[in-house]
Protein backbone atom coordinates (compact mmCIF):
# COMPACT_ATOMS: atom_id res chain seq x y z
CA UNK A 1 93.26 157.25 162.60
CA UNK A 2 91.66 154.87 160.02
CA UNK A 3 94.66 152.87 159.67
CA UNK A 4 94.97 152.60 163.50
CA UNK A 5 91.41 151.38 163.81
CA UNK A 6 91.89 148.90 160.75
CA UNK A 7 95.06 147.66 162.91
CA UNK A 8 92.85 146.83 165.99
CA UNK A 9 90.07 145.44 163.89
CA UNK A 10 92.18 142.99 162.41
CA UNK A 11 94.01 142.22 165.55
CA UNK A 12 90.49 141.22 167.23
CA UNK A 13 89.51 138.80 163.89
CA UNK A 14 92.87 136.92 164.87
CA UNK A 15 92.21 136.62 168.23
CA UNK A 16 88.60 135.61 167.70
CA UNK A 17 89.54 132.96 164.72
CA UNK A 18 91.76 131.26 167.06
CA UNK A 19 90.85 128.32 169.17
CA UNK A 20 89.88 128.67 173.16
CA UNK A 21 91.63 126.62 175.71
CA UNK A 22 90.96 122.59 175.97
CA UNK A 23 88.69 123.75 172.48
CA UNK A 24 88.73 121.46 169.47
CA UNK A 25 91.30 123.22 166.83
CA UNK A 26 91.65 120.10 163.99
CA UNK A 27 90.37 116.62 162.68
CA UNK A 28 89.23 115.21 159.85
CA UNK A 29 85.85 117.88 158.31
CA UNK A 30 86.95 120.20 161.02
CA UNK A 31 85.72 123.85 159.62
CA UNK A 32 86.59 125.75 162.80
CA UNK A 33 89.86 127.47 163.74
CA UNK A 34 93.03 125.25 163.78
CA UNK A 35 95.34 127.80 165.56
CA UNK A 36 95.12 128.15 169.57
CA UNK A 37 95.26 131.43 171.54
CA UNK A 38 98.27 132.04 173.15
CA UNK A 39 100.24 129.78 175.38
CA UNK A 40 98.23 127.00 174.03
CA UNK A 41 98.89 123.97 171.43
CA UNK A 42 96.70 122.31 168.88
CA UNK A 43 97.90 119.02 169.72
CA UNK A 44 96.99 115.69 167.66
CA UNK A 45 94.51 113.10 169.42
CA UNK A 46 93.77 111.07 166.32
CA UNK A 47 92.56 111.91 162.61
CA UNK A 48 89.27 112.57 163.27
CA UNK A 49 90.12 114.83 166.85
CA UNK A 50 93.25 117.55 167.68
CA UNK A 51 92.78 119.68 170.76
CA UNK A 52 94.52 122.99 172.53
CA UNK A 53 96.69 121.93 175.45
CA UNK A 54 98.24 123.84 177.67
CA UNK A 55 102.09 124.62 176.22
CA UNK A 56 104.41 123.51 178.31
CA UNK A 57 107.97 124.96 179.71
CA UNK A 58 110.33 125.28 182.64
CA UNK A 59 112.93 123.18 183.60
CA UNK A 60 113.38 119.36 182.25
CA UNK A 61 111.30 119.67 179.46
CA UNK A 62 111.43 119.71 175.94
CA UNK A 63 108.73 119.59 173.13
CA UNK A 64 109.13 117.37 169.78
CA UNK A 65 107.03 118.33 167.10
CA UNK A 66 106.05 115.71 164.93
CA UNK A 67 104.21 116.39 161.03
CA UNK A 68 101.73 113.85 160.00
CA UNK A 69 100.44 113.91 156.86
CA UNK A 70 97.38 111.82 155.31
CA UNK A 71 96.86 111.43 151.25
CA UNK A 72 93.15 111.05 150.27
CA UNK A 73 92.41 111.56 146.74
CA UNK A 74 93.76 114.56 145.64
CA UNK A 75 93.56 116.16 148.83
CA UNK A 76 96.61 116.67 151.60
CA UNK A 77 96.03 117.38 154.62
CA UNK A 78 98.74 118.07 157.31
CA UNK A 79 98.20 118.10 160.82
CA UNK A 80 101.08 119.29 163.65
CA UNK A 81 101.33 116.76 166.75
CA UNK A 82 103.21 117.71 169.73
CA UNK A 83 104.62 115.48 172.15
CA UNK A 84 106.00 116.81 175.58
CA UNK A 85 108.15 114.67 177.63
CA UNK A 86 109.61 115.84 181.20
CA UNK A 87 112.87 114.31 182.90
CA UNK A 88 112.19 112.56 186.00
CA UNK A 89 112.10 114.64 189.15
CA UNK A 90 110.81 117.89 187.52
CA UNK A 91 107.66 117.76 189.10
CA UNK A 92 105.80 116.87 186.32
CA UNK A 93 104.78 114.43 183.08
CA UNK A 94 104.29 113.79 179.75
CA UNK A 95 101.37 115.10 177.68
CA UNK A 96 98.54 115.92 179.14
CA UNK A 97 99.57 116.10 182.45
CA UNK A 98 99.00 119.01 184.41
CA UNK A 99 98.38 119.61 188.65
CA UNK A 100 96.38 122.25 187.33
CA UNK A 101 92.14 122.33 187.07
CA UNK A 102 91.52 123.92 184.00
CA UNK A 103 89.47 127.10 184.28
CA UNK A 104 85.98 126.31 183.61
CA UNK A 105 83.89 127.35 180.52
CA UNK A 106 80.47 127.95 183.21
CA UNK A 107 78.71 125.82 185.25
CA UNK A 108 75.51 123.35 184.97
CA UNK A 109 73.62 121.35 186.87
CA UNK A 110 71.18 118.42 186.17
CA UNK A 111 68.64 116.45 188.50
CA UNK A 112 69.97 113.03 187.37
CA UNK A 113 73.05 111.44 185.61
CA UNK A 114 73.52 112.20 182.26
CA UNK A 115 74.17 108.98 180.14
CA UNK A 116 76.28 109.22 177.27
CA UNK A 117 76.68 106.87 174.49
CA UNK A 118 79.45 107.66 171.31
CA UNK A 119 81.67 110.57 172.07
CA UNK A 120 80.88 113.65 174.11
CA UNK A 121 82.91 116.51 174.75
CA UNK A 122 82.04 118.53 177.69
CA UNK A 123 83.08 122.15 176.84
CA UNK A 124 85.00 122.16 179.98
CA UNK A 125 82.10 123.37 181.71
CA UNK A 126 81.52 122.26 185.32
CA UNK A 127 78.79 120.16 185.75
CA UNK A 128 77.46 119.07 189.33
CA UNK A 129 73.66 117.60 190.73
CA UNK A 130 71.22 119.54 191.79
CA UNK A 131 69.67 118.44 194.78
CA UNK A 132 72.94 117.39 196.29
CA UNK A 133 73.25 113.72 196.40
CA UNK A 134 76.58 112.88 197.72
CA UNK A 135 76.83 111.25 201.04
CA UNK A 136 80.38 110.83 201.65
CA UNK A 137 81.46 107.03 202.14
CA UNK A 138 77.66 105.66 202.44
CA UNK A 139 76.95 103.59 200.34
CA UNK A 140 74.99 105.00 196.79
CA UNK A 141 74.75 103.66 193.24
CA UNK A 142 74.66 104.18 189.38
CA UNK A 143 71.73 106.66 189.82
CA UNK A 144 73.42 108.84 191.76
CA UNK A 145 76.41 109.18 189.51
CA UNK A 146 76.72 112.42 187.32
CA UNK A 147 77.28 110.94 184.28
CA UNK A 148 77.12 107.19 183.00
CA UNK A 149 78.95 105.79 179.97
CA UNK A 150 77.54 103.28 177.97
CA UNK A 151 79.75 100.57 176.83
CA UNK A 152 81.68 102.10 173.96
CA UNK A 153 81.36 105.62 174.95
CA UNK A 154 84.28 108.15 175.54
CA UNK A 155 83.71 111.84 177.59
CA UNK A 156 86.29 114.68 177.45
CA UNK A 157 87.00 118.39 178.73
CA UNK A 158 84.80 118.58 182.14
CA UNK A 159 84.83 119.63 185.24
CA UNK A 160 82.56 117.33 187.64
CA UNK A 161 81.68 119.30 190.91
CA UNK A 162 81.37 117.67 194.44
CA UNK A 163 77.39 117.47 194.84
CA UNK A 164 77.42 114.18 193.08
CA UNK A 165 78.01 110.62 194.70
CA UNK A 166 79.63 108.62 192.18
CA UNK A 167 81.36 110.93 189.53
CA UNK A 168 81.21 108.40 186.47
CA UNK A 169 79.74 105.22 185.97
CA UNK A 170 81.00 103.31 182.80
CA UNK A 171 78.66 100.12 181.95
CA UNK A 172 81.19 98.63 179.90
CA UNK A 173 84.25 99.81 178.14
CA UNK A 174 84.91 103.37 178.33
CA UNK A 175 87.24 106.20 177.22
CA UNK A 176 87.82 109.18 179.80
CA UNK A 177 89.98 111.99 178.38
CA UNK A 178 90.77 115.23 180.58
CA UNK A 179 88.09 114.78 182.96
CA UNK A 180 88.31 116.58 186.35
CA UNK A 181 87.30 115.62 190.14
CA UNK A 182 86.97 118.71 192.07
CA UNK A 183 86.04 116.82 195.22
CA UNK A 184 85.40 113.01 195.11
CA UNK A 185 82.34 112.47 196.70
CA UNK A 186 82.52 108.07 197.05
CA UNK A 187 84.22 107.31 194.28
CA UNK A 188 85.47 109.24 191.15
CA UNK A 189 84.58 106.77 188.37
CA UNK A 190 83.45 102.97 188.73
CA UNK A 191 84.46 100.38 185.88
CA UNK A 192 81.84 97.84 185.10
CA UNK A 193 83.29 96.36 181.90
CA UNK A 194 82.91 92.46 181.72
CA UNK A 195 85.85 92.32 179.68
CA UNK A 196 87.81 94.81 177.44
CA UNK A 197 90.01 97.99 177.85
CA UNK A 198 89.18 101.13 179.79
CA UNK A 199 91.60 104.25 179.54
CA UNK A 200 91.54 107.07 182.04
CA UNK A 201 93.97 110.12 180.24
CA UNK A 202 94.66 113.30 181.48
CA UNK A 203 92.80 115.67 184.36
CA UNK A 204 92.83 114.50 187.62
CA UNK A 205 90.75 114.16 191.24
CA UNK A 206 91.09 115.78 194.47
CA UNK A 207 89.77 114.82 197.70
CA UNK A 208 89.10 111.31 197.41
CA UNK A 209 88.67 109.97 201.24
CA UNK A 210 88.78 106.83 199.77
CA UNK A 211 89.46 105.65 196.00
CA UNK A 212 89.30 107.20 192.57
CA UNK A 213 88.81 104.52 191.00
CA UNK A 214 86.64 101.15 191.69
CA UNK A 215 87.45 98.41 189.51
CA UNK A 216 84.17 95.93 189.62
CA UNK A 217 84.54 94.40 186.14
CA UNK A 218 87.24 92.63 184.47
CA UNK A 219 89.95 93.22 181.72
CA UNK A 220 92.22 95.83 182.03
CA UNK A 221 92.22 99.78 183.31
CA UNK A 222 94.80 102.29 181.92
CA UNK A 223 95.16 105.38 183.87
CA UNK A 224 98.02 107.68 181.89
CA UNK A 225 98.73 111.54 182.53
CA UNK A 226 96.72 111.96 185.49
CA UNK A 227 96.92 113.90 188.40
CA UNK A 228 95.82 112.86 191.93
CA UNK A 229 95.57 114.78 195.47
CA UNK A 230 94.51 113.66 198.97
CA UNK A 231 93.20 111.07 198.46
CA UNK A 232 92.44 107.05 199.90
CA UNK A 233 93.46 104.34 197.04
CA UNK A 234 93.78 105.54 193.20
CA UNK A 235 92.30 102.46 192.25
CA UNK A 236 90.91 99.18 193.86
CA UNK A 237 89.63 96.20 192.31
CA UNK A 238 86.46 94.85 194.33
CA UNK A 239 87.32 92.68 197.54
CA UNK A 240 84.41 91.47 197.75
CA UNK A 241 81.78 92.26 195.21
CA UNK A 242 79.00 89.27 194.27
CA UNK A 243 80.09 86.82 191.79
CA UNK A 244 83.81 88.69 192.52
CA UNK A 245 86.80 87.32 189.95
CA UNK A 246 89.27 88.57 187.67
CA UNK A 247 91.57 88.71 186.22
CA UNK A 248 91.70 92.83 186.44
CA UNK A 249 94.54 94.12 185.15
CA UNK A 250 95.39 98.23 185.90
CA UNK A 251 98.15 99.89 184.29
CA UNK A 252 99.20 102.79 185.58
CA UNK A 253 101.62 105.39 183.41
CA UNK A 254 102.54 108.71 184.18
CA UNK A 255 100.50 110.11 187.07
CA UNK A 256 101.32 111.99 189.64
CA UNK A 257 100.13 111.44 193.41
CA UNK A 258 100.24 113.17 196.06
CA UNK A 259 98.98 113.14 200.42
CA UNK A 260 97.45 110.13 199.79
CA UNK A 261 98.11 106.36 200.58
CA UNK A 262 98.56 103.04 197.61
CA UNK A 263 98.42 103.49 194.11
CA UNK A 264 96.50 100.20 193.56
CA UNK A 265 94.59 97.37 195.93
CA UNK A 266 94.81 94.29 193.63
CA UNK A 267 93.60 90.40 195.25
CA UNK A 268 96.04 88.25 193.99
CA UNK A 269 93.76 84.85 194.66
CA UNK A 270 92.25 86.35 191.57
CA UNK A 271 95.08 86.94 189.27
CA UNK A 272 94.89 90.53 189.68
CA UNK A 273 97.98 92.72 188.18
CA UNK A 274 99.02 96.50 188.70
CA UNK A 275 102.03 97.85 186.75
CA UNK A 276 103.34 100.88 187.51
CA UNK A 277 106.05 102.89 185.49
CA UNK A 278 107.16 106.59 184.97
CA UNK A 279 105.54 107.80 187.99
CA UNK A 280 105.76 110.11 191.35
CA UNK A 281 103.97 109.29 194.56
CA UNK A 282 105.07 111.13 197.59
CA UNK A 283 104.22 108.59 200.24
CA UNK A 284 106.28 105.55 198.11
CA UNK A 285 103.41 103.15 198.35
CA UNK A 286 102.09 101.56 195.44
CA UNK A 287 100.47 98.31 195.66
CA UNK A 288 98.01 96.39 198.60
CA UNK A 289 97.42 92.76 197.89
CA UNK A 290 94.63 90.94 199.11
CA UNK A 291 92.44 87.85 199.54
CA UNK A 292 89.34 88.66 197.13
CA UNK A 293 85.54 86.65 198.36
CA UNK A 294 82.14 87.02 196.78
CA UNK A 295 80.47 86.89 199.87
CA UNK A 296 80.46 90.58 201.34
CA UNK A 297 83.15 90.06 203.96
CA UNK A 298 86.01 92.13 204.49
CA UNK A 299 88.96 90.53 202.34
CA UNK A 300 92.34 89.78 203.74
CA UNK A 301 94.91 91.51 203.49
CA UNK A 302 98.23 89.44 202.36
CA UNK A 303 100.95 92.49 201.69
CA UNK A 304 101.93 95.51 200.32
CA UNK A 305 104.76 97.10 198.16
CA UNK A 306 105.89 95.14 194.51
CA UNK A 307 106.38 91.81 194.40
CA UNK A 308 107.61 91.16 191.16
CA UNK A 309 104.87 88.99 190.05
CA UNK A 310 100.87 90.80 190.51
CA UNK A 311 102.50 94.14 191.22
CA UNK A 312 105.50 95.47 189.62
CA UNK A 313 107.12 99.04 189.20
CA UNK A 314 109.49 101.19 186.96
CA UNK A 315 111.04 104.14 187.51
CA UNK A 316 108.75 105.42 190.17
CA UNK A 317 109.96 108.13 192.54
CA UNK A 318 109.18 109.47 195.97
CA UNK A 319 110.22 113.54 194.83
CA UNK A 320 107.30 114.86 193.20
């Protein structure tokens, strides 16, 4: 009987000294556990960050496992990276993709929009605003967001819940890692950068009447690994914002989009691009071009679909 209960005692320390779902499991004076609980991979972000991800299986894919290993001192230290890549047509993508809202960690909410400068990691809790503030397609602002990124700054791992207007606001260049919409309220995240790179990775929005993503500033948007459903536009760059210009350039890698109309509304009179590679949208239309103005007016549409020059595709498919 006491080796029995030993048994179970030790079984339970295992379990418990293993890292939780989307849970931080290595990097650089990491102390905490560096093993994930089953089903799930530590997977390498970077030196100082490696994070469990849902393991991955099923038809057309395959895992590589890659050891990295970093000499400081007298120390080693060797960290496991996993890379998943999935055949075209399987209904899914490379790392960090997944049609799948993680479960949540609990729920929070908060009167105004958080603002976040560095890095923050969310927990994967759902966060949402209490009183409600979104009002559909009418018209609302920064202050209404649920959480604004200061120019630099870089969230992860959280859920964002429909009672907010704006979802993020990013004041300059931001990093958004495995971030999920539940229901897009106006828009899921709005990029005011004046120059500079923006990356949207991983997660994913749903119901998004009308875009994602609103590109006001300039430079360039990435969105990789990322998961969209019913939904307007993915991303737009203003039509007609105050002072409007470009270029903006949006890359898009890897996503998946479904019920839902363009991948990207570009205005060419600004040199606006949108690339698009490695990616499945069920409705086969990627790109709007328009006439951009600064003066508040509806801007002119010009045409749709690639056109070799401001909007140009690779291996995109229609069978998602």
């Amino acid at each position: 009987m006491k080796q029995a209960t030993f048994a179970i005692l030790a079984t339970a320390a295992l379990v418990s000294a293993q890292a939780q779902p989307w849970a931080q499991c290595g990097g650089s004076g990491w102390t905490g556990p560096t093993t994930c609980v089953s089903g799930w991979t530590c997977v390498y972000s970077n030196d100082w960050y490696s994070q469990c991800i849902q393991s991955s299986g099923g038809s057309g894919t395959t895992t590589t496992v890659t050891t990295k290993t970093t000499t400081k001192s007298t120390t080693t230290k060797t960290t496991t990276k996993a890379t998943t890549t999935t055949t075209a047509g399987s209904g899914s993508g490379g790392t960090g993709l997944t049609t799948v809202v993680p479960a949540s960690a609990g729920s929070t909410t908060l009167p105004s929009a958080k603002v976040i400068s560095g890095v923050w990691d969310g927990g994967m809790l759902k966060y949402d605003r209490n009183p409600k503030v979104c009002a559909e397609q009418t018209e609302t602002g920064e202050a209404d967001a649920m959480f604004i990124l200061e120019s630099g700054a870089t969230i992860r791992n959280v859920i964002i819940g429909p009672n907010q207007a704006e979802g993020i606001h990013c004041r300059g260049p931001c990093t958004v890692e495995n971030v999920w919409w539940l229901d897009v309220c106006e828009d899921a995240i709005t990029i005011k950068q004046s120059s500079g790179n923006s990356y949207i990775t991983g997660g994913g929005a749903f119901k998004a009447s009308d875009k994602v993503a609103q590109f006001n500033g300039r430079g360039t948007l990435t969105i990789k690994n990322f998961y969209v459903n019913d939904y307007g536009k993915v991303v737009r760059s203003c039509g007609n914002c105050s002072g409007n210009g470009g270029p903006r350039n949006i890359v898009i890698d890897n996503i998946i989009a479904t019920s839902g109309g363009v991948l990207c509304g570009i205005n060419t009179n600004y040199g606006d691009t949108c690339k698009i590679s490695n990616s499945c949208q069920n409705s086969g239309k990627y790109c709007d071009r328009y006439t951009g103005n600064s003066s508040g007016a509806e801007p002119t549409k010009i045409g749709s679909g690639p056109d070799g020059t401001y909007c140009t595709t690779t291996n995109v498919r229609t069978s998602c």
